[in-house]
mmCIF file of C-alpha atoms in Angstrom:
data_model
loop_
_atom_site.group_PDB
_atom_site.id
_atom_site.type_symbol
_atom_site.label_atom_id
_atom_site.label_comp_id
_atom_site.label_asym_id
_atom_site.label_seq_id
_atom_site.Cartn_x
_atom_site.Cartn_y
_atom_site.Cartn_z
ATOM 1 C CA UNK A 1 -45.644 -1.978 -41.556
ATOM 2 C CA UNK A 2 -47.133 -0.451 -38.434
ATOM 3 C CA UNK A 3 -48.243 -3.748 -37.229
ATOM 4 C CA UNK A 4 -44.720 -5.268 -37.351
ATOM 5 C CA UNK A 5 -43.332 -2.374 -35.474
ATOM 6 C CA UNK A 6 -45.919 -2.782 -32.742
ATOM 7 C CA UNK A 7 -44.986 -6.688 -32.568
ATOM 8 C CA UNK A 8 -41.278 -5.805 -32.184
ATOM 9 C CA UNK A 9 -42.059 -3.262 -29.480
ATOM 10 C CA UNK A 10 -44.096 -5.849 -27.568
ATOM 11 C CA UNK A 11 -41.455 -8.471 -27.917
ATOM 12 C CA UNK A 12 -38.793 -6.015 -26.436
ATOM 13 C CA UNK A 13 -40.996 -5.269 -23.459
ATOM 14 C CA UNK A 14 -41.435 -8.772 -22.269
ATOM 15 C CA UNK A 15 -40.265 -9.109 -18.752
ATOM 16 C CA UNK A 16 -37.436 -11.320 -17.607
ATOM 17 C CA UNK A 17 -38.391 -14.658 -16.423
ATOM 18 C CA UNK A 18 -38.292 -14.978 -12.503
ATOM 19 C CA UNK A 19 -35.369 -17.009 -12.557
ATOM 20 C CA UNK A 20 -33.265 -14.889 -14.855
ATOM 21 C CA UNK A 21 -33.972 -11.693 -12.743
ATOM 22 C CA UNK A 22 -33.055 -13.644 -9.566
ATOM 23 C CA UNK A 23 -29.704 -14.737 -11.380
ATOM 24 C CA UNK A 24 -29.000 -11.135 -12.387
ATOM 25 C CA UNK A 25 -29.874 -9.712 -9.039
ATOM 26 C CA UNK A 26 -27.428 -12.283 -7.320
ATOM 27 C CA UNK A 27 -24.632 -11.554 -9.851
ATOM 28 C CA UNK A 28 -24.987 -7.631 -8.844
ATOM 29 C CA UNK A 29 -25.029 -8.271 -5.396
ATOM 30 C CA UNK A 30 -21.739 -10.472 -5.791
ATOM 31 C CA UNK A 31 -20.314 -7.598 -7.537
ATOM 32 C CA UNK A 32 -21.076 -5.063 -4.942
ATOM 33 C CA UNK A 33 -19.822 -7.306 -2.130
ATOM 34 C CA UNK A 34 -16.692 -7.768 -4.206
ATOM 35 C CA UNK A 35 -16.100 -4.086 -4.651
ATOM 36 C CA UNK A 36 -16.734 -3.102 -1.051
ATOM 37 C CA UNK A 37 -15.096 -6.037 0.489
ATOM 38 C CA UNK A 38 -16.075 -8.080 3.566
ATOM 39 C CA UNK A 39 -15.259 -6.173 6.921
ATOM 40 C CA UNK A 40 -14.191 -8.087 9.996
ATOM 41 C CA UNK A 41 -13.390 -6.976 13.483
ATOM 42 C CA UNK A 42 -10.702 -9.641 14.681
ATOM 43 C CA UNK A 43 -9.920 -10.342 18.132
ATOM 44 C CA UNK A 44 -6.307 -10.865 18.723
ATOM 45 C CA UNK A 45 -4.336 -11.459 21.923
ATOM 46 C CA UNK A 46 -3.425 -7.628 22.038
ATOM 47 C CA UNK A 47 -7.077 -6.262 21.130
ATOM 48 C CA UNK A 48 -9.276 -5.899 18.231
ATOM 49 C CA UNK A 49 -8.362 -4.970 14.813
ATOM 50 C CA UNK A 50 -10.452 -4.160 11.711
ATOM 51 C CA UNK A 51 -9.582 -5.840 8.495
ATOM 52 C CA UNK A 52 -11.269 -5.952 5.019
ATOM 53 C CA UNK A 53 -11.149 -8.950 2.700
ATOM 54 C CA UNK A 54 -11.286 -8.704 -1.071
ATOM 55 C CA UNK A 55 -11.340 -11.990 -2.828
ATOM 56 C CA UNK A 56 -11.943 -15.577 -1.896
ATOM 57 C CA UNK A 57 -9.490 -15.919 1.114
ATOM 58 C CA UNK A 58 -7.399 -19.047 1.223
ATOM 59 C CA UNK A 59 -5.651 -19.797 -2.390
ATOM 60 C CA UNK A 60 -2.344 -21.183 -3.548
ATOM 61 C CA UNK A 61 -1.136 -17.687 -4.078
ATOM 62 C CA UNK A 62 0.040 -15.435 -1.360
ATOM 63 C CA UNK A 63 -2.485 -12.713 -0.314
ATOM 64 C CA UNK A 64 -1.651 -8.941 -0.710
ATOM 65 C CA UNK A 65 -1.652 -7.448 2.677
ATOM 66 C CA UNK A 66 -1.677 -3.706 3.183
ATOM 67 C CA UNK A 67 -1.106 -1.408 6.048
ATOM 68 C CA UNK A 68 -1.640 2.321 5.978
ATOM 69 C CA UNK A 69 0.255 5.255 7.403
ATOM 70 C CA UNK A 70 -0.523 7.691 10.461
ATOM 71 C CA UNK A 71 -3.442 9.990 9.587
ATOM 72 C CA UNK A 72 -4.984 7.676 7.241
ATOM 73 C CA UNK A 73 -7.106 4.422 7.063
ATOM 74 C CA UNK A 74 -6.996 1.607 4.630
ATOM 75 C CA UNK A 75 -9.484 3.510 2.226
ATOM 76 C CA UNK A 76 -7.959 6.736 2.059
ATOM 77 C CA UNK A 77 -4.392 5.238 1.907
ATOM 78 C CA UNK A 78 -4.984 2.459 -0.762
ATOM 79 C CA UNK A 79 -8.470 2.956 -2.642
ATOM 80 C CA UNK A 80 -6.736 5.101 -5.204
ATOM 81 C CA UNK A 81 -4.324 2.483 -5.939
ATOM 82 C CA UNK A 82 -6.048 -0.651 -5.865
ATOM 83 C CA UNK A 83 -9.190 0.690 -7.773
ATOM 84 C CA UNK A 84 -6.947 1.942 -10.498
ATOM 85 C CA UNK A 85 -7.788 0.612 -13.712
ATOM 86 C CA UNK A 86 -4.561 -1.362 -14.589
ATOM 87 C CA UNK A 87 -4.378 -2.514 -10.991
ATOM 88 C CA UNK A 88 -7.541 -4.761 -11.627
ATOM 89 C CA UNK A 89 -5.450 -7.379 -13.521
ATOM 90 C CA UNK A 90 -3.524 -7.894 -10.249
ATOM 91 C CA UNK A 91 -6.522 -7.656 -7.971
ATOM 92 C CA UNK A 92 -8.533 -10.255 -9.550
ATOM 93 C CA UNK A 93 -5.685 -12.738 -9.393
ATOM 94 C CA UNK A 94 -4.750 -12.339 -5.694
ATOM 95 C CA UNK A 95 -6.857 -12.109 -2.395
ATOM 96 C CA UNK A 96 -6.525 -8.758 -0.925
ATOM 97 C CA UNK A 97 -6.670 -7.867 2.680
ATOM 98 C CA UNK A 98 -6.560 -4.235 4.164
ATOM 99 C CA UNK A 99 -5.635 -3.884 7.881
ATOM 100 C CA UNK A 100 -6.575 -1.115 9.699
ATOM 101 C CA UNK A 101 -4.102 -0.262 12.709
ATOM 102 C CA UNK A 102 -6.232 -0.250 16.075
ATOM 103 C CA UNK A 103 -8.917 2.539 16.258
ATOM 104 C CA UNK A 104 -7.870 3.988 12.884
ATOM 105 C CA UNK A 105 -10.662 2.557 10.671
ATOM 106 C CA UNK A 106 -13.312 4.885 9.383
ATOM 107 C CA UNK A 107 -15.917 5.716 11.968
ATOM 108 C CA UNK A 108 -14.001 4.099 14.928
ATOM 109 C CA UNK A 109 -14.970 5.090 18.421
ATOM 110 C CA UNK A 110 -12.581 7.290 20.191
ATOM 111 C CA UNK A 111 -10.424 5.568 22.889
ATOM 112 C CA UNK A 112 -11.205 6.470 26.613
ATOM 113 C CA UNK A 113 -8.714 8.872 28.453
ATOM 114 C CA UNK A 114 -5.673 6.878 29.746
ATOM 115 C CA UNK A 115 -5.861 4.069 27.115
ATOM 116 C CA UNK A 116 -2.704 2.463 26.359
ATOM 117 C CA UNK A 117 -2.152 2.215 22.679
ATOM 118 C CA UNK A 118 -0.257 -0.855 21.436
ATOM 119 C CA UNK A 119 3.314 -0.120 20.256
ATOM 120 C CA UNK A 120 4.594 -0.750 16.755
ATOM 121 C CA UNK A 121 5.894 -4.206 17.928
ATOM 122 C CA UNK A 122 2.451 -5.125 19.508
ATOM 123 C CA UNK A 123 0.617 -4.170 16.325
ATOM 124 C CA UNK A 124 2.978 -6.488 14.194
ATOM 125 C CA UNK A 125 2.140 -9.237 16.580
ATOM 126 C CA UNK A 126 -1.462 -8.895 15.898
ATOM 127 C CA UNK A 127 -0.917 -9.768 12.127
ATOM 128 C CA UNK A 128 -0.500 -13.504 12.605
ATOM 129 C CA UNK A 129 -3.942 -13.835 14.122
ATOM 130 C CA UNK A 130 -5.506 -11.802 11.098
ATOM 131 C CA UNK A 131 -3.797 -14.362 8.511
ATOM 132 C CA UNK A 132 -5.056 -17.279 10.542
ATOM 133 C CA UNK A 133 -8.477 -15.899 10.824
ATOM 134 C CA UNK A 134 -8.649 -15.791 6.845
ATOM 135 C CA UNK A 135 -6.748 -18.995 6.504
ATOM 136 C CA UNK A 136 -3.830 -17.157 4.873
ATOM 137 C CA UNK A 137 -0.427 -18.877 4.808
ATOM 138 C CA UNK A 138 1.742 -16.214 3.045
ATOM 139 C CA UNK A 139 1.406 -12.726 1.944
ATOM 140 C CA UNK A 140 3.044 -9.938 -0.269
ATOM 141 C CA UNK A 141 2.968 -6.747 2.038
ATOM 142 C CA UNK A 142 2.312 -3.350 1.005
ATOM 143 C CA UNK A 143 2.940 -0.600 3.659
ATOM 144 C CA UNK A 144 3.098 3.167 3.613
ATOM 145 C CA UNK A 145 5.073 5.081 6.396
ATOM 146 C CA UNK A 146 4.067 3.852 9.771
ATOM 147 C CA UNK A 147 2.560 0.644 8.017
ATOM 148 C CA UNK A 148 5.740 0.067 6.247
ATOM 149 C CA UNK A 149 7.660 -0.029 9.471
ATOM 150 C CA UNK A 150 4.971 -2.434 11.166
ATOM 151 C CA UNK A 151 5.067 -4.796 8.110
ATOM 152 C CA UNK A 152 8.840 -4.693 8.166
ATOM 153 C CA UNK A 153 8.703 -5.711 11.928
ATOM 154 C CA UNK A 154 6.203 -8.609 11.157
ATOM 155 C CA UNK A 155 8.463 -9.791 8.347
ATOM 156 C CA UNK A 156 11.476 -9.979 10.499
ATOM 157 C CA UNK A 157 9.804 -11.821 13.226
ATOM 158 C CA UNK A 158 7.792 -14.037 10.652
ATOM 159 C CA UNK A 159 10.157 -14.582 7.725
ATOM 160 C CA UNK A 160 8.441 -17.627 6.300
ATOM 161 C CA UNK A 161 5.081 -15.805 6.186
ATOM 162 C CA UNK A 162 6.181 -13.012 3.833
ATOM 163 C CA UNK A 163 7.104 -13.662 0.011
ATOM 164 C CA UNK A 164 7.595 -10.170 -0.872
ATOM 165 C CA UNK A 165 7.425 -6.507 0.569
ATOM 166 C CA UNK A 166 6.556 -3.141 -0.946
ATOM 167 C CA UNK A 167 7.638 -0.387 1.378
ATOM 168 C CA UNK A 168 6.639 3.066 0.717
ATOM 169 C CA UNK A 169 8.227 5.865 2.768
ATOM 170 C CA UNK A 170 9.973 3.576 5.020
ATOM 171 C CA UNK A 171 12.149 4.859 7.960
ATOM 172 C CA UNK A 172 13.983 1.854 9.755
ATOM 173 C CA UNK A 173 15.536 4.030 12.358
ATOM 174 C CA UNK A 174 14.472 5.363 15.624
ATOM 175 C CA UNK A 175 14.161 9.118 16.001
ATOM 176 C CA UNK A 176 17.425 10.882 17.127
ATOM 177 C CA UNK A 177 17.713 13.476 19.646
ATOM 178 C CA UNK A 178 17.511 16.349 16.941
ATOM 179 C CA UNK A 179 14.243 14.894 15.492
ATOM 180 C CA UNK A 180 12.892 14.396 18.977
ATOM 181 C CA UNK A 181 13.466 18.213 19.824
ATOM 182 C CA UNK A 182 11.981 19.162 16.536
ATOM 183 C CA UNK A 183 8.936 17.150 17.146
ATOM 184 C CA UNK A 184 8.694 18.582 20.573
ATOM 185 C CA UNK A 185 8.883 22.094 19.057
ATOM 186 C CA UNK A 186 6.483 21.238 16.405
ATOM 187 C CA UNK A 187 3.927 19.794 19.026
ATOM 188 C CA UNK A 188 3.904 23.390 20.625
ATOM 189 C CA UNK A 189 3.847 25.553 17.543
ATOM 190 C CA UNK A 190 1.511 23.329 15.311
ATOM 191 C CA UNK A 191 -1.688 21.539 15.753
ATOM 192 C CA UNK A 192 -1.766 17.729 15.584
ATOM 193 C CA UNK A 193 -3.296 17.715 12.040
ATOM 194 C CA UNK A 194 -0.442 20.038 10.702
ATOM 195 C CA UNK A 195 2.213 17.714 12.237
ATOM 196 C CA UNK A 196 0.786 14.745 10.464
ATOM 197 C CA UNK A 197 0.464 16.483 7.253
ATOM 198 C CA UNK A 198 4.078 17.515 7.090
ATOM 199 C CA UNK A 199 4.590 13.835 7.756
ATOM 200 C CA UNK A 200 2.590 12.663 4.868
ATOM 201 C CA UNK A 201 3.271 15.315 2.290
ATOM 202 C CA UNK A 202 6.324 17.259 0.696
ATOM 203 C CA UNK A 203 6.939 20.801 1.483
ATOM 204 C CA UNK A 204 6.073 21.746 -2.207
ATOM 205 C CA UNK A 205 2.624 20.028 -1.626
ATOM 206 C CA UNK A 206 2.120 21.788 1.603
ATOM 207 C CA UNK A 207 3.025 25.088 0.292
ATOM 208 C CA UNK A 208 0.791 24.683 -2.806
ATOM 209 C CA UNK A 209 -2.130 23.445 -0.431
ATOM 210 C CA UNK A 210 -2.838 20.785 -3.164
ATOM 211 C CA UNK A 211 -6.357 19.299 -3.217
ATOM 212 C CA UNK A 212 -5.016 16.103 -1.704
ATOM 213 C CA UNK A 213 -3.389 17.924 1.259
ATOM 214 C CA UNK A 214 -6.586 19.872 1.761
ATOM 215 C CA UNK A 215 -8.824 16.686 1.629
ATOM 216 C CA UNK A 216 -6.489 15.114 4.326
ATOM 217 C CA UNK A 217 -6.439 18.077 6.497
ATOM 218 C CA UNK A 218 -10.346 18.258 6.685
ATOM 219 C CA UNK A 219 -10.625 14.573 7.120
ATOM 220 C CA UNK A 220 -8.069 14.380 9.893
ATOM 221 C CA UNK A 221 -9.158 17.591 11.724
ATOM 222 C CA UNK A 222 -12.580 16.475 11.623
ATOM 223 C CA UNK A 223 -12.296 12.892 12.567
ATOM 224 C CA UNK A 224 -14.331 11.574 15.439
ATOM 225 C CA UNK A 225 -11.136 9.114 16.285
ATOM 226 C CA UNK A 226 -8.668 12.044 16.503
ATOM 227 C CA UNK A 227 -7.565 11.069 19.808
ATOM 228 C CA UNK A 228 -6.729 7.505 18.390
ATOM 229 C CA UNK A 229 -4.822 9.051 15.582
ATOM 230 C CA UNK A 230 -2.787 11.041 18.098
ATOM 231 C CA UNK A 231 -2.182 7.856 19.903
ATOM 232 C CA UNK A 232 -0.726 6.078 16.850
ATOM 233 C CA UNK A 233 1.236 9.262 16.005
ATOM 234 C CA UNK A 234 3.012 9.285 19.371
ATOM 235 C CA UNK A 235 3.744 5.570 19.337
ATOM 236 C CA UNK A 236 5.161 5.925 15.808
ATOM 237 C CA UNK A 237 7.528 8.656 16.983
ATOM 238 C CA UNK A 238 8.695 6.395 19.617
ATOM 239 C CA UNK A 239 9.605 3.586 17.412
ATOM 240 C CA UNK A 240 12.793 1.637 17.719
ATOM 241 C CA UNK A 241 15.535 0.988 15.274
ATOM 242 C CA UNK A 242 15.036 -2.035 13.091
ATOM 243 C CA UNK A 243 18.598 -2.863 13.220
ATOM 244 C CA UNK A 244 18.762 -3.821 9.467
ATOM 245 C CA UNK A 245 21.976 -4.170 7.528
ATOM 246 C CA UNK A 246 23.215 -6.322 4.700
ATOM 247 C CA UNK A 247 24.081 -9.262 7.003
ATOM 248 C CA UNK A 248 20.790 -9.163 8.955
ATOM 249 C CA UNK A 249 17.781 -8.212 6.690
ATOM 250 C CA UNK A 250 14.708 -9.490 4.934
ATOM 251 C CA UNK A 251 14.769 -12.960 3.472
ATOM 252 C CA UNK A 252 12.216 -11.989 0.758
ATOM 253 C CA UNK A 253 12.347 -9.663 -2.364
ATOM 254 C CA UNK A 254 11.834 -5.929 -1.393
ATOM 255 C CA UNK A 255 10.790 -3.022 -3.404
ATOM 256 C CA UNK A 256 11.286 0.447 -1.822
ATOM 257 C CA UNK A 257 9.289 3.362 -3.094
ATOM 258 C CA UNK A 258 9.596 7.128 -2.137
ATOM 259 C CA UNK A 259 8.506 10.368 -4.141
ATOM 260 C CA UNK A 260 11.396 12.706 -4.993
ATOM 261 C CA UNK A 261 11.559 15.442 -2.421
ATOM 262 C CA UNK A 262 9.302 13.492 -0.066
ATOM 263 C CA UNK A 263 9.686 13.806 3.697
ATOM 264 C CA UNK A 264 11.202 10.426 3.944
ATOM 265 C CA UNK A 265 13.255 10.492 0.667
ATOM 266 C CA UNK A 266 16.678 10.435 2.700
ATOM 267 C CA UNK A 267 15.358 7.698 4.980
ATOM 268 C CA UNK A 268 14.512 5.573 2.129
ATOM 269 C CA UNK A 269 17.915 6.087 0.479
ATOM 270 C CA UNK A 270 19.530 5.255 3.929
ATOM 271 C CA UNK A 271 17.366 2.112 4.139
ATOM 272 C CA UNK A 272 18.263 1.108 0.524
ATOM 273 C CA UNK A 273 21.901 1.210 1.504
ATOM 274 C CA UNK A 274 21.480 -1.261 4.235
ATOM 275 C CA UNK A 275 19.555 -3.818 2.093
ATOM 276 C CA UNK A 276 20.743 -6.840 0.297
ATOM 277 C CA UNK A 277 21.229 -5.605 -3.190
ATOM 278 C CA UNK A 278 20.484 -8.699 -4.897
ATOM 279 C CA UNK A 279 16.747 -8.817 -3.604
ATOM 280 C CA UNK A 280 16.062 -5.169 -3.420
ATOM 281 C CA UNK A 281 14.554 -2.750 -5.950
ATOM 282 C CA UNK A 282 14.469 0.977 -5.230
ATOM 283 C CA UNK A 283 11.839 3.068 -6.919
ATOM 284 C CA UNK A 284 12.372 6.688 -6.604
ATOM 285 C CA UNK A 285 9.424 8.557 -8.299
ATOM 286 C CA UNK A 286 9.465 12.240 -9.542
ATOM 287 C CA UNK A 287 6.401 14.219 -9.384
ATOM 288 C CA UNK A 288 4.910 11.895 -6.841
ATOM 289 C CA UNK A 289 5.108 14.182 -3.668
ATOM 290 C CA UNK A 290 4.818 12.416 -0.285
ATOM 291 C CA UNK A 291 2.248 9.796 -1.194
ATOM 292 C CA UNK A 292 3.053 8.071 -4.587
ATOM 293 C CA UNK A 293 0.308 5.418 -4.328
ATOM 294 C CA UNK A 294 -2.317 8.403 -4.542
ATOM 295 C CA UNK A 295 -0.410 10.703 -6.938
ATOM 296 C CA UNK A 296 1.332 8.078 -9.355
ATOM 297 C CA UNK A 297 -0.884 5.173 -9.264
ATOM 298 C CA UNK A 298 -0.130 4.272 -12.973
ATOM 299 C CA UNK A 299 3.652 4.116 -12.414
ATOM 300 C CA UNK A 300 3.305 2.454 -9.163
ATOM 301 C CA UNK A 301 0.953 -0.378 -10.697
ATOM 302 C CA UNK A 302 3.436 -1.123 -13.341
ATOM 303 C CA UNK A 303 6.289 -1.315 -10.897
ATOM 304 C CA UNK A 304 4.183 -3.691 -8.663
ATOM 305 C CA UNK A 305 3.300 -5.907 -11.626
ATOM 306 C CA UNK A 306 6.904 -6.298 -12.541
ATOM 307 C CA UNK A 307 7.811 -7.015 -8.865
ATOM 308 C CA UNK A 308 5.053 -9.822 -8.777
ATOM 309 C CA UNK A 309 6.446 -11.235 -12.007
ATOM 310 C CA UNK A 310 9.884 -11.205 -10.665
ATOM 311 C CA UNK A 311 8.623 -13.439 -7.821
ATOM 312 C CA UNK A 312 7.302 -15.938 -10.364
ATOM 313 C CA UNK A 313 3.423 -14.964 -10.551
ATOM 314 C CA UNK A 314 1.394 -13.559 -13.264
ATOM 315 C CA UNK A 315 4.220 -14.440 -15.875
ATOM 316 C CA UNK A 316 1.651 -14.585 -18.855
ATOM 317 C CA UNK A 317 0.030 -11.360 -17.674
ATOM 318 C CA UNK A 318 -0.612 -8.706 -20.136
ATOM 319 C CA UNK A 319 1.404 -5.689 -19.946
ATOM 320 C CA UNK A 320 -0.114 -2.310 -19.116
ATOM 321 C CA UNK A 321 -0.294 0.618 -21.527
ATOM 322 C CA UNK A 322 2.884 1.949 -20.025
ATOM 323 C CA UNK A 323 4.542 -1.407 -20.415
ATOM 324 C CA UNK A 324 3.570 -1.688 -24.036
ATOM 325 C CA UNK A 325 5.497 1.803 -24.800
ATOM 326 C CA UNK A 326 8.691 0.334 -23.509
ATOM 327 C CA UNK A 327 8.679 -3.262 -24.720
ATOM 328 C CA UNK A 328 11.698 -2.960 -27.112
ATOM 329 C CA UNK A 329 13.839 -1.369 -24.648
ATOM 330 C CA UNK A 330 13.050 -4.033 -22.028
ATOM 331 C CA UNK A 331 13.120 -7.021 -24.181
ATOM 332 C CA UNK A 332 16.809 -6.070 -25.275
ATOM 333 C CA UNK A 333 18.153 -5.113 -22.106
ATOM 334 C CA UNK A 334 16.250 -6.531 -19.008
ATOM 335 C CA UNK A 335 15.014 -9.860 -18.183
ATOM 336 C CA UNK A 336 12.451 -10.256 -15.238
ATOM 337 C CA UNK A 337 13.458 -14.020 -15.148
ATOM 338 C CA UNK A 338 16.630 -13.189 -13.457
ATOM 339 C CA UNK A 339 15.498 -10.237 -11.341
ATOM 340 C CA UNK A 340 15.679 -12.038 -8.019
ATOM 341 C CA UNK A 341 19.290 -12.963 -8.462
ATOM 342 C CA UNK A 342 20.891 -9.443 -9.108
ATOM 343 C CA UNK A 343 20.673 -5.833 -7.882
ATOM 344 C CA UNK A 344 18.320 -3.477 -9.650
ATOM 345 C CA UNK A 345 17.211 0.058 -9.224
ATOM 346 C CA UNK A 346 14.279 1.701 -10.835
ATOM 347 C CA UNK A 347 14.386 5.543 -10.727
ATOM 348 C CA UNK A 348 11.253 6.655 -12.374
ATOM 349 C CA UNK A 349 10.057 10.212 -13.397
ATOM 350 C CA UNK A 350 7.994 12.129 -15.961
ATOM 351 C CA UNK A 351 10.493 11.629 -18.535
ATOM 352 C CA UNK A 352 12.254 8.118 -17.674
ATOM 353 C CA UNK A 353 14.146 6.266 -15.405
ATOM 354 C CA UNK A 354 16.895 3.561 -14.910
ATOM 355 C CA UNK A 355 16.539 -0.266 -14.347
ATOM 356 C CA UNK A 356 20.038 -1.721 -13.936
ATOM 357 C CA UNK A 357 20.347 -5.373 -14.718
ATOM 358 C CA UNK A 358 23.628 -5.293 -12.700
ATOM 359 C CA UNK A 359 25.060 -2.690 -10.171
ATOM 360 C CA UNK A 360 27.657 -1.561 -13.073
ATOM 361 C CA UNK A 361 25.160 -1.154 -15.919
ATOM 362 C CA UNK A 362 22.035 1.092 -16.368
ATOM 363 C CA UNK A 363 19.381 1.522 -18.990
ATOM 364 C CA UNK A 364 17.123 4.299 -19.916
ATOM 365 C CA UNK A 365 13.408 3.687 -19.891
ATOM 366 C CA UNK A 366 10.933 6.290 -21.178
ATOM 367 C CA UNK A 367 7.483 6.275 -19.436
#
């Protein structure tokens, strides 16, 4: 008996063959590279822009293209969402490109005094060069705040390059005189970091000084490229009207997303009123604060999956755990096959929401 046990132990301790070890090392290296992404500094006619590619690049499907808000970079803005467990089903089916607006990437060097930072319009004009660099023909854009505004500018100028838009905390209007005066006063009484935090988070989150608020405060205040952040902040506050109305709007499906009580809740509602109701979804999320992609990744992932399916992709996709809990209600009252041909609104909270198949009919959905 003892001899048999020793023989078994010896068998288990035999080393892998060299070829097997090399294959496993290569597989591990590939997984690490896929998770971290391939970072590139891309020269455009308007300067260098940093972008990170996840996936194989050119495919028949559109790439998912993200653009972050002021005071963030692509990692701090989108890592929580795109590394979320249920999002992996989407990520593995699409190429993912994260763009950092100039000088905002982690570890970026500070621009010298007197540097003229590109306008929102100029940053939008850098995006075609990025797509050409990666050999990408069309994209589904996902933008937050300033990133949503820039992607909107890009889409209006390049409608054939964008198959869909997810705009979080979008404000399509230029700052009025009252906003301008308030901003001037704030710049005198508050630090740059606090100004940006009130742009990113709700009053409730700021008062509670949540962990998310504190982590952003620490990161922004200690950033080596704080001068770059300030330049982007000033240019975003100098943005122009997008001049969108129902007769002059996006040609692709759009999902507007905002948190209940978020700083840009009213702006998102105003934007929704100017959009084509037959191609626009409006997701207003309770308990989400100012950054729903960070605080409610599960709900946003599910909404994003429905949005993609409505565009004709991932039709056979497995539903998320959240989706499975509401299958009966959805199958009896709502068809994703016709989602692009009618108005729909999704108002989602901790208890439920509505997704109307038509402007005159709504439906309760439990989450």
